[in-house]
mmCIF file of C-alpha atoms in Angstrom:
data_model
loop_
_atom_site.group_PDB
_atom_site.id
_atom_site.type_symbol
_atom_site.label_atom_id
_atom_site.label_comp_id
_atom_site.label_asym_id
_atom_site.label_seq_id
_atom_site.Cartn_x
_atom_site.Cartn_y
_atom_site.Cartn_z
ATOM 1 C CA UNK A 1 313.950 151.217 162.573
ATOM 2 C CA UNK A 2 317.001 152.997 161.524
ATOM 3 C CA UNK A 3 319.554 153.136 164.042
ATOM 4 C CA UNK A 4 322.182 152.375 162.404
ATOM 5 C CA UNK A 5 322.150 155.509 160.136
ATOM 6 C CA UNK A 6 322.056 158.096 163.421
ATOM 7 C CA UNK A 7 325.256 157.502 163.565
ATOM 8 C CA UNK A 8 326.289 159.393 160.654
ATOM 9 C CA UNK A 9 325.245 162.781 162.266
ATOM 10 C CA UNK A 10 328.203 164.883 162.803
ATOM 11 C CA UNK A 11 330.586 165.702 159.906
ATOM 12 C CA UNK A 12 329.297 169.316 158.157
ATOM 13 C CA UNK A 13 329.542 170.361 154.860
ATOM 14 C CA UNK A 14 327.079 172.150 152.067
ATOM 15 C CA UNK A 15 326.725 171.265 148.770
ATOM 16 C CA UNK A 16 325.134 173.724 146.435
ATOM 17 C CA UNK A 17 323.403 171.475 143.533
ATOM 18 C CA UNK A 18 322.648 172.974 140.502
ATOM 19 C CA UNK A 19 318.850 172.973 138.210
ATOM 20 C CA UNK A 20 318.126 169.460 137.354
ATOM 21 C CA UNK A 21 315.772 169.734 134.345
ATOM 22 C CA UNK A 22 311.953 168.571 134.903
ATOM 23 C CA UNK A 23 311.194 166.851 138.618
ATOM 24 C CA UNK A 24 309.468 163.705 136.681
ATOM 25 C CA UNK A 25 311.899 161.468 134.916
ATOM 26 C CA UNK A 26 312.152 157.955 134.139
ATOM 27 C CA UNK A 27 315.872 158.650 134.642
ATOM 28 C CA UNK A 28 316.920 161.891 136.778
ATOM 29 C CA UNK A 29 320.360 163.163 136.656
ATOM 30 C CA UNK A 30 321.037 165.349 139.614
ATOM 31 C CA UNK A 31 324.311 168.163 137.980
ATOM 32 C CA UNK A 32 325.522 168.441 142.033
ATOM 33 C CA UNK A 33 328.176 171.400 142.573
ATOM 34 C CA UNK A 34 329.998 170.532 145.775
ATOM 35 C CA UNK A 35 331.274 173.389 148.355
ATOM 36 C CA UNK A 36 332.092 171.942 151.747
ATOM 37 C CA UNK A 37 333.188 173.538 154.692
ATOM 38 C CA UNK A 38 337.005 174.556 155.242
ATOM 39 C CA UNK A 39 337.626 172.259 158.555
ATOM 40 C CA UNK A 40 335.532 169.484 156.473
ATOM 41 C CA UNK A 41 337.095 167.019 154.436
ATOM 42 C CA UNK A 42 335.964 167.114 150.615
ATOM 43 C CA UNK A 43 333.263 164.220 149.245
ATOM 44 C CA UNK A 44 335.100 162.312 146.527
ATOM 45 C CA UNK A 45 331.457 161.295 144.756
ATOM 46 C CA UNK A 46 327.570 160.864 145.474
ATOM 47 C CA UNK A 47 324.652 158.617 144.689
ATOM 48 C CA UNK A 48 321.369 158.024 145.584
ATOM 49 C CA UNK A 49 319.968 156.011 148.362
ATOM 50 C CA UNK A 50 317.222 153.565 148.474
ATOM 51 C CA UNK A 51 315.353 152.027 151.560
ATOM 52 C CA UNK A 52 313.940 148.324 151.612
ATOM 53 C CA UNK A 53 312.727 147.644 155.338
ATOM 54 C CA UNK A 54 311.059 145.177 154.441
ATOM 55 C CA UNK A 55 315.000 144.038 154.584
ATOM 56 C CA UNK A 56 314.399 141.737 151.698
ATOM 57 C CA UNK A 57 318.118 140.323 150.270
ATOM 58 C CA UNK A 58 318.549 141.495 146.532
ATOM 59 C CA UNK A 59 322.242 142.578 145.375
ATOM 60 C CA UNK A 60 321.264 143.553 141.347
ATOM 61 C CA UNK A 61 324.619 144.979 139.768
ATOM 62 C CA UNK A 62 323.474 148.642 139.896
ATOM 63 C CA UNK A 63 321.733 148.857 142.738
ATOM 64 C CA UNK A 64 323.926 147.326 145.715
ATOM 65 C CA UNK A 65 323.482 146.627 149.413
ATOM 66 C CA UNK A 66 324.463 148.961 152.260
ATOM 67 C CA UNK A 67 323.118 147.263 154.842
ATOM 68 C CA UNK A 68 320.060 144.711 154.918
ATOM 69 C CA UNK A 69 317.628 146.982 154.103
ATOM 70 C CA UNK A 70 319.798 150.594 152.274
ATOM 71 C CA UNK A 71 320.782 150.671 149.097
ATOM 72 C CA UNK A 72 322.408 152.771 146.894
ATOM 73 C CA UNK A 73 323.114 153.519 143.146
ATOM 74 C CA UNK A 74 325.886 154.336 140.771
ATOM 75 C CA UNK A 75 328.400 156.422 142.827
ATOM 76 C CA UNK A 76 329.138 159.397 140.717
ATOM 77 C CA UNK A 77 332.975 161.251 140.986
ATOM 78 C CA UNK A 78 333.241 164.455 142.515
ATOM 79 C CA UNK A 79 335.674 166.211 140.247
ATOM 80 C CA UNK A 80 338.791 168.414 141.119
ATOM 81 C CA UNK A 81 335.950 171.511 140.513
ATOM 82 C CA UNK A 82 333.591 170.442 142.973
ATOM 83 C CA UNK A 83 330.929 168.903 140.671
ATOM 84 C CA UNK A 84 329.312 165.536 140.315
ATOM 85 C CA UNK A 85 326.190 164.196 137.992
ATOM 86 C CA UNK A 86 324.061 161.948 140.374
ATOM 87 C CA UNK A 87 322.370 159.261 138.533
ATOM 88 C CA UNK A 88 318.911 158.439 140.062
ATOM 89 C CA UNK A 89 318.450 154.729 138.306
ATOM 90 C CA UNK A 90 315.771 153.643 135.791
ATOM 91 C CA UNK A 91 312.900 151.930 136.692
ATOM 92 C CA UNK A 92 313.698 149.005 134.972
ATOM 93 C CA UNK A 93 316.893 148.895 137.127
ATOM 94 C CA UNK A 94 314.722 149.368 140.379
ATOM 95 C CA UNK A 95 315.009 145.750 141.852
ATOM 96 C CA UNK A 96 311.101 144.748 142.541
ATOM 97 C CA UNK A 97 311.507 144.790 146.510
ATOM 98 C CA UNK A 98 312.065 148.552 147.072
ATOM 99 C CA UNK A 99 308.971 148.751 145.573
ATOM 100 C CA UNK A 100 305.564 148.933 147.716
ATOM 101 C CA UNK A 101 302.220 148.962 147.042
ATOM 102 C CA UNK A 102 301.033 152.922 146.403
ATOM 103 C CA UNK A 103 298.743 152.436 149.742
ATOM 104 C CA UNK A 104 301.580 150.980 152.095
ATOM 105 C CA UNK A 105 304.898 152.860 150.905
ATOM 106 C CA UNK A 106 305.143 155.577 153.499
ATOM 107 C CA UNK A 107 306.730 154.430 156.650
ATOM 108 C CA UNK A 108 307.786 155.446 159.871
ATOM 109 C CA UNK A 109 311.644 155.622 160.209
ATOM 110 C CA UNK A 110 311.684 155.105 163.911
ATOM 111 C CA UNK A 111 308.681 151.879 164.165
ATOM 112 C CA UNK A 112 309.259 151.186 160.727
ATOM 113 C CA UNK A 113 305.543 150.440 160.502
ATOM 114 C CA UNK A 114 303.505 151.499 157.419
ATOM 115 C CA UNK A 115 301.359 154.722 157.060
ATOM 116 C CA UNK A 116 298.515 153.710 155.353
ATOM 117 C CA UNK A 117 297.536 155.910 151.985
ATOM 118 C CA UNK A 118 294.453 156.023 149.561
ATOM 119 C CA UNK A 119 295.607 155.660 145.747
ATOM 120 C CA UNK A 120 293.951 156.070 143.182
ATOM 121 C CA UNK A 121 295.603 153.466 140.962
ATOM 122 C CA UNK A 122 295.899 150.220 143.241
ATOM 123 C CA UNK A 123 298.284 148.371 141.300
ATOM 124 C CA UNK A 124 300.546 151.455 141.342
ATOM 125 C CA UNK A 125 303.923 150.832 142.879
ATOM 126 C CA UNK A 126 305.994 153.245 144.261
ATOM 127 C CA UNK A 127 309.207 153.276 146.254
ATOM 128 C CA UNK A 128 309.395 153.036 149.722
ATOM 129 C CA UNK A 129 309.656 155.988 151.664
ATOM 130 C CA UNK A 130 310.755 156.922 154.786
ATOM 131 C CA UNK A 131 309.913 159.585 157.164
ATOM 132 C CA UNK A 132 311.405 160.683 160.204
ATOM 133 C CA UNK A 133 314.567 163.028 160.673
ATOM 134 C CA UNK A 134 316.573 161.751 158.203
ATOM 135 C CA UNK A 135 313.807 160.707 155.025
ATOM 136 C CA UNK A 136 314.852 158.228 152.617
ATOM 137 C CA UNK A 137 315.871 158.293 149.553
ATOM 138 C CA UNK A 138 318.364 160.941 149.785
ATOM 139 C CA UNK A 139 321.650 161.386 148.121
ATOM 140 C CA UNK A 140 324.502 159.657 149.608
ATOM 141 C CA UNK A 141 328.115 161.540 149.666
ATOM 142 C CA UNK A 142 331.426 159.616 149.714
ATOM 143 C CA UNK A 143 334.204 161.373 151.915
ATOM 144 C CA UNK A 144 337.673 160.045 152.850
ATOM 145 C CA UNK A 145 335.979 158.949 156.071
ATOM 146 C CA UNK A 146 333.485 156.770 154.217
ATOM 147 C CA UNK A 147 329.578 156.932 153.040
ATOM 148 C CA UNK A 148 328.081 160.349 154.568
ATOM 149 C CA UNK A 149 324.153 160.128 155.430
ATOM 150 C CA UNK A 150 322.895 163.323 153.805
ATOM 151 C CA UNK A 151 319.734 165.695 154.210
ATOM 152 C CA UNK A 152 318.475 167.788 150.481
ATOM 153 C CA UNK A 153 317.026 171.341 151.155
ATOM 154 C CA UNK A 154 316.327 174.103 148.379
ATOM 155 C CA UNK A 155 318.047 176.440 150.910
ATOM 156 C CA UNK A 156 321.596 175.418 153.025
ATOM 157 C CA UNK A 157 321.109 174.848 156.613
ATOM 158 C CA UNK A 158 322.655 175.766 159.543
ATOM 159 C CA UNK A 159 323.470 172.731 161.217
ATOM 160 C CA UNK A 160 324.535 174.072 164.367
ATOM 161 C CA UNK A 161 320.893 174.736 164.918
ATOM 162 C CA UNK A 162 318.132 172.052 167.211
ATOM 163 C CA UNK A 163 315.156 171.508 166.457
ATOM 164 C CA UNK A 164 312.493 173.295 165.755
ATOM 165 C CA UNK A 165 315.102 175.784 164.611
ATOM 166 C CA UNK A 166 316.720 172.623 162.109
ATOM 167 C CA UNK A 167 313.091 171.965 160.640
ATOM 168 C CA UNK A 168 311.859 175.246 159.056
ATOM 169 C CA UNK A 169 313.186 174.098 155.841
ATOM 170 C CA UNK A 170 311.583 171.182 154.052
ATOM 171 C CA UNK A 171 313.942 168.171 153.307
ATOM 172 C CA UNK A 172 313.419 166.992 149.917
ATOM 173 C CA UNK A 173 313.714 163.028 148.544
ATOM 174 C CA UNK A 174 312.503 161.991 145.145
ATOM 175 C CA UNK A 175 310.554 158.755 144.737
ATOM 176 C CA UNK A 176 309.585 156.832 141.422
ATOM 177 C CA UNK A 177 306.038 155.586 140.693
ATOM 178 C CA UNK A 178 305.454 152.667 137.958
ATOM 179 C CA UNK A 179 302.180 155.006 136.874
ATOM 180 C CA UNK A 180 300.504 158.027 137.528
ATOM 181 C CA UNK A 181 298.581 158.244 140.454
ATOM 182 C CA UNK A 182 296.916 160.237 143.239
ATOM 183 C CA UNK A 183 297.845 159.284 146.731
ATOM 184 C CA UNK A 184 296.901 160.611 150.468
ATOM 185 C CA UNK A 185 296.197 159.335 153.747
ATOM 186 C CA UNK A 186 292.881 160.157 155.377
ATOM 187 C CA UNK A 187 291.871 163.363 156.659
ATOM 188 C CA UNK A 188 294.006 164.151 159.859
ATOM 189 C CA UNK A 189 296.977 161.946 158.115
ATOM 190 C CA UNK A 190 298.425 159.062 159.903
ATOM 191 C CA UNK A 191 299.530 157.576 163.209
ATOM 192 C CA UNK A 192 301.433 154.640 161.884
ATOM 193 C CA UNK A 193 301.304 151.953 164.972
ATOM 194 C CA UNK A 194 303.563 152.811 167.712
ATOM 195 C CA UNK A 195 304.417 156.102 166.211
ATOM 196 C CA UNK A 196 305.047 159.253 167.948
ATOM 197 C CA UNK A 197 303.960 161.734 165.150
ATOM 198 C CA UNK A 198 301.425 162.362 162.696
ATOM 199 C CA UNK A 199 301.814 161.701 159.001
ATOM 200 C CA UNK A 200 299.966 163.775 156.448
ATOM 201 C CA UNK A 201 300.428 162.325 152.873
ATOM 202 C CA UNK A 202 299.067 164.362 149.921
ATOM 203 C CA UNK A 203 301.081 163.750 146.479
ATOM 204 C CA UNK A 204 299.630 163.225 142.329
ATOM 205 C CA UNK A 205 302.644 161.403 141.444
ATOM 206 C CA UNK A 206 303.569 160.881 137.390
ATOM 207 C CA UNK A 207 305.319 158.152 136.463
ATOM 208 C CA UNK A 208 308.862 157.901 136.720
ATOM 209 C CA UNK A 209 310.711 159.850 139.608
ATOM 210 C CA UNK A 210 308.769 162.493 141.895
ATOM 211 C CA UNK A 211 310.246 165.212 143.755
ATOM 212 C CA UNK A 212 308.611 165.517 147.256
ATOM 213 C CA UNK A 213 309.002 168.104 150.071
ATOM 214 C CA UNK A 214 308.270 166.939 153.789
ATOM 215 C CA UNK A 215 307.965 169.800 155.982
ATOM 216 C CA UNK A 216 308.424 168.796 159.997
ATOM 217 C CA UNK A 217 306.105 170.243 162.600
ATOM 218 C CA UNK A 218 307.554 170.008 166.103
ATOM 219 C CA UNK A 219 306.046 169.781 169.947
ATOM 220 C CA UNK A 220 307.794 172.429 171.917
ATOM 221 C CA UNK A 221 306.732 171.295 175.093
ATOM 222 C CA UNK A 222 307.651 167.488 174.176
ATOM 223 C CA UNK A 223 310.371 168.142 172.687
ATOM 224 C CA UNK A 224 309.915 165.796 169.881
ATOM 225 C CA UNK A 225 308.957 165.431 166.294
ATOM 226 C CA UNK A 226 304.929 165.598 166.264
ATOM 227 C CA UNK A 227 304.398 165.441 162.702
ATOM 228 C CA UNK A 228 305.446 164.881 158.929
ATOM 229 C CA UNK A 229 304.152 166.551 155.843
ATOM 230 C CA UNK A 230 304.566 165.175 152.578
ATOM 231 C CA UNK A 231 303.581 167.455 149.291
ATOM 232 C CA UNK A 232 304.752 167.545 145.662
ATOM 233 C CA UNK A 233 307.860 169.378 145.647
ATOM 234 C CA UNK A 234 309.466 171.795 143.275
ATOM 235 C CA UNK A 235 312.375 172.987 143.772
ATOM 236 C CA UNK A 236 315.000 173.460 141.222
ATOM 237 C CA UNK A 237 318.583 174.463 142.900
ATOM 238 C CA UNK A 238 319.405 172.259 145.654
ATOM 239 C CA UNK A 239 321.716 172.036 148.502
ATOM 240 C CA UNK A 240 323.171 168.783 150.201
ATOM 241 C CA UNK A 241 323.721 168.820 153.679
ATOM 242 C CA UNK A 242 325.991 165.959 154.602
ATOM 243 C CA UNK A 243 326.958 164.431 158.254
ATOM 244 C CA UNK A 244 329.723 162.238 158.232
ATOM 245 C CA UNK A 245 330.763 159.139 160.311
ATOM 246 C CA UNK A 246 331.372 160.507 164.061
#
């Protein structure tokens, strides 16, 4: 479903994030505090990174198109120090389509077909997210090369590793629920249709924005993703891991 953001998997650099305050937050302010590698060029600013595939046009003024179905918010300056303050938006800024129903907001990245979820609140809404190598919402960096697809760990990562080597670290996103509730797919998780991997889903989300921590299991003998689970998360130092345009 995502091709077009494969293509920002080369360009290296680490970006050691500092504590954020609470996980919950009807607005979350990310302090970031950039170190990238010496034969990378420097990210001049970051911001966070929304998915709509339903690819539904919207263009509100603080939360603007990538492409048809990415968006991203305020772009925050990296300063001469290395730090930036990543604004997550408000809810009330959220425009209504990257917002799903809490039993159909997990989807595949590669079918971009839904994972189906019990909730416990049905009229719950909570923003789309996507699984896959590279989950969505993330933090988006800015270098001199352009917009920089980016991974969030609580640990750096060696990017010179494969898979499953390049998966023993959960990838963090954050997603933001209109209420509190409980949601989790069925026991043995998911297998979204045409999938190639199982989705587990277990997550009491608050309302306002959720940290969440999707841990990759991989087929050796495959050689390919074989499945995706998504808990609470809670970590407080974070690193960005950002590839750049090839």
């Amino acid at each position: 479903m995502l091709p077009v953001l494969l293509c920002f998997w080369l360009l290296t650099l680490l970006a050691a994030c500092g504590r954020s305050g609470p996980t919950t937050l009807e607005e979350m302010v990310l302090e970031v505090d950039v170190v990238s590698l010496p034969a990378s060029p420097a990210p001049v600013a970051a911001s966070v990174v929304l998915l709509d595939p339903l690819a539904l046009p919207v263009a509100p003024a603080s939360v603007v198109p990538i492409t048809p179905f990415v968006y991203r918010g305020e772009a925050s300056e990296v300063t001469f120090d290395g730090k930036a303050s990543v604004r997550f938006p408000r809810g009330s800024e959220l425009p209504p389509q990257l917002l799903a129903p809490s039993d159909r907001f997990v989807y595949d990245e590669f079918t971009g077909e839904a994972c189906d979820t019990v909730t416990s609140v049905p009229d719950a809404r909570v923003t789309f997210l996507s699984t896959g190598e590279i989950p969505l919402p993330t933090v988006l960096a800015f270098g001199v090369a352009g917009a920089e697809m980016s991974l969030v760990t609580a640990e750096p990562l060696d990017l010179s590793l494969q898979p499953p080597a390049l998966f023993e670290e959960p990838f963090l996103s954050w997603v933001y629920a209109t209420q509190a509730v409980d949601v989790r797919t069925a026991e043995g998780g998911c297998l979204p249709p045409g999938g190639d991997y199982v989705i587990d889903v277990d997550l009491s989300l608050a309302a306002g924005w959720n940290q969440v921590a999707m841990r990759y299991g991989w087929d050796p003998v495959a050689e390919a993703l074989a499945a995706v689970t998504i808990r609470g998360g809670d970590a407080a130092t974070y690193y960005l891991n950002s590839f750049g345009i090839p």
